[in-house]
Coordinates of C-alpha atoms and ligand atoms in Angstrom, one line a residue:
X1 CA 63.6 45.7 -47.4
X2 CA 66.8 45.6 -45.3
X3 CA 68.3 49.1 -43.9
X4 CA 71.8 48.6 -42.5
X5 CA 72.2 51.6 -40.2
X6 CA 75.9 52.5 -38.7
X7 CA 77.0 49.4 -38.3
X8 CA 80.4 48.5 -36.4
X9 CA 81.9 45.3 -36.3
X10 CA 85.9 44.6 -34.6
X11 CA 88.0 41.5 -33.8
X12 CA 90.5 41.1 -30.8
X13 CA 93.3 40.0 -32.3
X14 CA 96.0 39.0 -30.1
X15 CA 94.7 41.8 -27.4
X16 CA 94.7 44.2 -30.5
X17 CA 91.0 45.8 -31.9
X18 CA 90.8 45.7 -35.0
X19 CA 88.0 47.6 -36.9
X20 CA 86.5 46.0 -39.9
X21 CA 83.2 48.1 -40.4
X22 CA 83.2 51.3 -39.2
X23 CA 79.9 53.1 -39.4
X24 CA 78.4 51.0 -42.5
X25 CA 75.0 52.5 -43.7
X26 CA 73.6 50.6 -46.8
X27 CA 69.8 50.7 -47.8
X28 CA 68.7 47.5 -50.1
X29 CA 64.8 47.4 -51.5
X30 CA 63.5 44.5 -53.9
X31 CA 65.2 43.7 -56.9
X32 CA 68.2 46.1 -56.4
X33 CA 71.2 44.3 -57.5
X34 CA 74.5 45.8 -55.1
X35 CA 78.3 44.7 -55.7
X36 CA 80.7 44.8 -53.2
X37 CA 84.7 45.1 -53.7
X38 CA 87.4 45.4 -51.9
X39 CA 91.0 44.3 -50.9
X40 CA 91.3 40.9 -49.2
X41 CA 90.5 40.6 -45.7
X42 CA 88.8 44.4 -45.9
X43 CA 85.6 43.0 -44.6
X44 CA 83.6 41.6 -47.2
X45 CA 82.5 38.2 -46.1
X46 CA 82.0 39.4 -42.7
X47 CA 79.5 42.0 -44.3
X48 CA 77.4 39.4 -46.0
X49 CA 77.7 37.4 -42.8
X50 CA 76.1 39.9 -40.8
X51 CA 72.8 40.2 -43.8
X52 CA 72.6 36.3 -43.3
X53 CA 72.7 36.8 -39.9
X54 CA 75.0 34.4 -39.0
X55 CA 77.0 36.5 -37.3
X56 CA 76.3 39.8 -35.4
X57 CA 78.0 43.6 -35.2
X58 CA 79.2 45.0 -32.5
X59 CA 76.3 47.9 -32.6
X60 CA 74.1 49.2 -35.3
X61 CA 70.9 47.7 -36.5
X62 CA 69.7 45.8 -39.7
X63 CA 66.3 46.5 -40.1
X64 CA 64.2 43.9 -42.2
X65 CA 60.9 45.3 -43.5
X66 CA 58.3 43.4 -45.2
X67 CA 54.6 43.4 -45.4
X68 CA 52.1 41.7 -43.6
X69 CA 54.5 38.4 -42.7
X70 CA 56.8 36.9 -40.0
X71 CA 59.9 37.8 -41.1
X72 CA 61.7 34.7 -38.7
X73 CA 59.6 36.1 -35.7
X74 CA 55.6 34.9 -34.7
X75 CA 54.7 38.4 -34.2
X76 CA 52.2 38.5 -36.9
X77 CA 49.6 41.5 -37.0
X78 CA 46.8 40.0 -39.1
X79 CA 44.9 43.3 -38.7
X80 CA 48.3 45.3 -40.6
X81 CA 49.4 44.1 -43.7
X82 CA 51.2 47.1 -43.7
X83 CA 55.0 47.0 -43.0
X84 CA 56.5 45.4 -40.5
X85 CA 60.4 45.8 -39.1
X86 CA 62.6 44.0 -37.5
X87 CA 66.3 44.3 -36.6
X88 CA 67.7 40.9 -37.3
X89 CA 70.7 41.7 -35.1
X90 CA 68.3 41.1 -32.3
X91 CA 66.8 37.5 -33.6
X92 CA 67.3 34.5 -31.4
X93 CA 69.2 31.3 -33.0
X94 CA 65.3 30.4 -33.7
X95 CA 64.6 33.1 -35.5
X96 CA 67.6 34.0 -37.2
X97 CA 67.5 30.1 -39.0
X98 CA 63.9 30.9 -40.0
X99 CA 65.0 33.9 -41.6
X100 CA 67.9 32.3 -43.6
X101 CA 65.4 29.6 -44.7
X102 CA 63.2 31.7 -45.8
X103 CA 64.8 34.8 -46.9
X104 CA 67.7 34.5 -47.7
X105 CA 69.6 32.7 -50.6
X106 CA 73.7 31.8 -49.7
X107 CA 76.4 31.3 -51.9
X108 CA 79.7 30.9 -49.5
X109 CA 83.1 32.0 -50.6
X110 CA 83.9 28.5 -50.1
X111 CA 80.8 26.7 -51.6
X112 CA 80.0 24.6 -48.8
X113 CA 78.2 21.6 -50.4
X114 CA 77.6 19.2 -48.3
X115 CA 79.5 16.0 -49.4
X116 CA 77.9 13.1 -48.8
X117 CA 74.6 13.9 -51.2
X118 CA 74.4 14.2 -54.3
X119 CA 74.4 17.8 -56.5
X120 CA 70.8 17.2 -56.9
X121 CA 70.2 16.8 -53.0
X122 CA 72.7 19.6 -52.5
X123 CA 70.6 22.1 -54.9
X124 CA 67.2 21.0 -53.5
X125 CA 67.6 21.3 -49.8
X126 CA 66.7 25.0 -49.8
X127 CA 63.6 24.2 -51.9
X128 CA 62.5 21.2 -49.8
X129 CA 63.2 23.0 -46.6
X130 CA 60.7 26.3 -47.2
X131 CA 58.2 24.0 -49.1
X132 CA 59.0 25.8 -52.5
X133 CA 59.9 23.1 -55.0
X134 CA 59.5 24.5 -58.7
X135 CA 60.7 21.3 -61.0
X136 CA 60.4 23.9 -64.2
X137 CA 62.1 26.5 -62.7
X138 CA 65.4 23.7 -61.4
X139 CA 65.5 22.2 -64.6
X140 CA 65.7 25.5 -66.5
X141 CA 68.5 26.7 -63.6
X142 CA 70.3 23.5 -63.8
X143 CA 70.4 23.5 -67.9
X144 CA 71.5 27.4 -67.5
X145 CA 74.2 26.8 -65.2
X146 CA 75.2 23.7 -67.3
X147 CA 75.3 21.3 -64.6
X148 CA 72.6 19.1 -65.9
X149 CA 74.5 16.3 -66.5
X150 CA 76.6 16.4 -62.9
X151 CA 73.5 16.3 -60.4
X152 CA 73.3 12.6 -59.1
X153 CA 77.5 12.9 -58.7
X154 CA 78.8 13.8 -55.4
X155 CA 79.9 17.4 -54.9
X156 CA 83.5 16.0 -54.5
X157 CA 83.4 14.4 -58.0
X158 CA 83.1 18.0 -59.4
X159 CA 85.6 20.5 -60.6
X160 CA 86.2 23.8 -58.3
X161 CA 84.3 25.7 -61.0
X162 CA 81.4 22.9 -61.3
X163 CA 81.1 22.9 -57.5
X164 CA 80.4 26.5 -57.4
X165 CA 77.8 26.4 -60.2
X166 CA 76.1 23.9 -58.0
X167 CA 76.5 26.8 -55.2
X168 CA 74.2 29.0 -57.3
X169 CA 71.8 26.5 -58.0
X170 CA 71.4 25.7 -54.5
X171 CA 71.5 29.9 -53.2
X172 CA 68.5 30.2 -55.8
X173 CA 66.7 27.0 -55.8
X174 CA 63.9 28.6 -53.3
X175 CA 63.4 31.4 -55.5
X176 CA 64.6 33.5 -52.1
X177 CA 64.3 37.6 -52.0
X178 CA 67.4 38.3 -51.3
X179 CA 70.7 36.8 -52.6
X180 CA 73.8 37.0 -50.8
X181 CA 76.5 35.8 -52.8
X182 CA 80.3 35.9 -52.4
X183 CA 82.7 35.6 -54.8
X184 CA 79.8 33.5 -56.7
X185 CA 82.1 33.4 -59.9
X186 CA 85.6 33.5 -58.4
X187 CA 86.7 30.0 -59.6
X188 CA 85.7 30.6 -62.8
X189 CA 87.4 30.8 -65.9
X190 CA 86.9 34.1 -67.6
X191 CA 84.5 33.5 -70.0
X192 CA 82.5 31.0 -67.9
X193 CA 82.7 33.9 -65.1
X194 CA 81.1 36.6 -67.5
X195 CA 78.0 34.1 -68.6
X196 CA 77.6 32.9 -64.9
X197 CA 77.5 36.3 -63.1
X198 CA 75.0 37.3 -66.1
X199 CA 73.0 34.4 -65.6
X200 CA 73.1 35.0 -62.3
X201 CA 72.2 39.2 -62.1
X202 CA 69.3 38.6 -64.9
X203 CA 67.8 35.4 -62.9
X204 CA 67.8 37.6 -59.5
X205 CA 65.8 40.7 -61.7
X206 CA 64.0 37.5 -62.9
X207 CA 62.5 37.0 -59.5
X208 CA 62.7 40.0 -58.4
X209 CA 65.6 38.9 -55.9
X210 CA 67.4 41.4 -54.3
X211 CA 71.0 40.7 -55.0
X212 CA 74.4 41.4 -52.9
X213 CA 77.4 39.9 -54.7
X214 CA 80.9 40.5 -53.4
X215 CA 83.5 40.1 -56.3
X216 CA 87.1 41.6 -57.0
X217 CA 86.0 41.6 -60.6
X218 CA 84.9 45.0 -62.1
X219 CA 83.8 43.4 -65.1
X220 CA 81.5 41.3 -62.8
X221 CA 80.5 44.7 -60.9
X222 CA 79.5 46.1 -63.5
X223 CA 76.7 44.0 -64.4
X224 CA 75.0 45.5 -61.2
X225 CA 73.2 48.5 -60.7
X226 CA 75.0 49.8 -57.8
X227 CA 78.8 49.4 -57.1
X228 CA 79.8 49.7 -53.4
X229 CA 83.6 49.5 -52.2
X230 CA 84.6 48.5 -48.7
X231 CA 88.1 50.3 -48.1
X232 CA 89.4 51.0 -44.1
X233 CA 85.7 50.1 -42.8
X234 CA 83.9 52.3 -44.9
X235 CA 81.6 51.1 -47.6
X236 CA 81.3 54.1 -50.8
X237 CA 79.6 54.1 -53.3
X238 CA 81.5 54.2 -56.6
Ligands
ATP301 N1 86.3 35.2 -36.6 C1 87.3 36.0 -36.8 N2 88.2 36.3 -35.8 C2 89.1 37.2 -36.0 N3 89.4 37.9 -37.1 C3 88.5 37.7 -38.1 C4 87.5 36.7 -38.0 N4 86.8 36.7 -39.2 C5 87.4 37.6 -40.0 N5 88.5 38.2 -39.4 C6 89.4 39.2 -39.9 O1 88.5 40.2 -40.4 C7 89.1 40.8 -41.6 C8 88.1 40.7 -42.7 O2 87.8 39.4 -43.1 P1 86.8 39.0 -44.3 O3 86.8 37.6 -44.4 O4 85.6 39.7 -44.1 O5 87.6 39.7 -45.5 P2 87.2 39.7 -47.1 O6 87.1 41.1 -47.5 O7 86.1 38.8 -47.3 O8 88.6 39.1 -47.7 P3 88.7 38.1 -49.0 O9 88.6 39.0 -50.2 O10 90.1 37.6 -48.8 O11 87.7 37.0 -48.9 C9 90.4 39.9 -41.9 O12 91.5 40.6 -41.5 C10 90.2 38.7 -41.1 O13 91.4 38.2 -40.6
MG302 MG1 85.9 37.0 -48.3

């Protein structure tokens, strides 16, 4: 589904390079569920920020295959419903927000809820966007997540912990095939951490959501079924 081939990413910083992915191959089909550790500041976000496409390498490709639809272009073949590819490094504005809306669920390091709606708004703006609004399927996230109770509060009404439960909710509330979450559980106690990241691995096999969650928990890596490490620009395998 998405094929990261030798990807190379580097910041000037005060007229200094500095390489944070070096060469970064990474292969993820549906439903594989990937973790990604590291130090601070080794590169993680800026990983994810890349699959989002929000932001884009220096050189190396991300390939995006899926059958028969747009994948955030209009080149549809109607006559091949076989695979189609496309290297989302290379998507306009236009089509890069297509494929976010459509593809991809986010849960940001730092939440970003939007503040003046409420939780409920918040959670359902991925949902309303691609059309996809599944009241069954929201209620029984919401009751899993244990934020029933909070959604017509504002987002700044909420504990840290709270707010990034709400964060989850939202990154899945479009049922998306891939899952891009980072630190999705770091502002939670331990115990609540262990039954979030579970909730959150078994609702992405669920739905057959391909999941990449960055953590510095091992405990939380574990629960996936591949562990990657990013160390010096290099992502292994553990
Ligand atoms: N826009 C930017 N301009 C310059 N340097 C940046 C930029 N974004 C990130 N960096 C640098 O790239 C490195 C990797 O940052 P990144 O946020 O990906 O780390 P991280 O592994 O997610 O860290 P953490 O675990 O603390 O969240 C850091 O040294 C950071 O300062
Ligand atoms: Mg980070």
């Amino acid at each position: 589904m998405l094929s990261l081939k030798n990807l190379q990413k580097s910041y000037i910083d005060a007229g200094e390079k500095h390489t944070i992915l070096n060469n970064v191959n990474l292969s993820i089909m549906p439903g594989d569920s990937i973790s990604i550790q590291g130090a601070s500041g080794s590169g993680k976000s800026t990983l994810l920020h890349l699959l989002a496409a929000l932001d884009k390498p220096d050189s190396g490709e991300i390939l995006l295959t899926s059958s028969g639809e747009s994948c955030g272009t209009n080149n549809k073949r109607p006559n091949d419903p076989q695979t189609l590819s496309h290297d989302i490094t290379q998507f306009t504005e236009k089509q890069a927000d297509q494929y976010r809306q459509f593809k991809v669920g986010l849960i940001f390091q730092r939440f970003n809820l939007i503040d003046c709606i409420t939780v409920m708004e918040n959670i359902m703006l991925p949902a309303k966007i691609t059309g996809n609004v599944q009241h069954e399927y929201i209620r029984n996230l919401l009751n899993a997540l244990g934020i029933d109770r909070h959604i017509n509060k504002l987002p700044n009404q909420l504990s840290g912990g709270e707010q990034q439960r709400v964060a989850i909710a939202r990154g899945l509330s479009h049922q998306p095939p891939l899952l891009l979450a980072d630190e999705p559980t770091g502002n939670l106690d331990g115990k609540n951490s262990d039954t979030v990241s579970k909730l959150l691995v078994d609702t992405c096999k669920k739905l057959n959501t391909s999941l990449v969650m960055v953590t510095h928990s091992e405990k939380v890596a574990s629960l996936t079924q591949q562990q990657w490490y990013l160390n010096d620009g290099r992502l292994s395998q553990i």
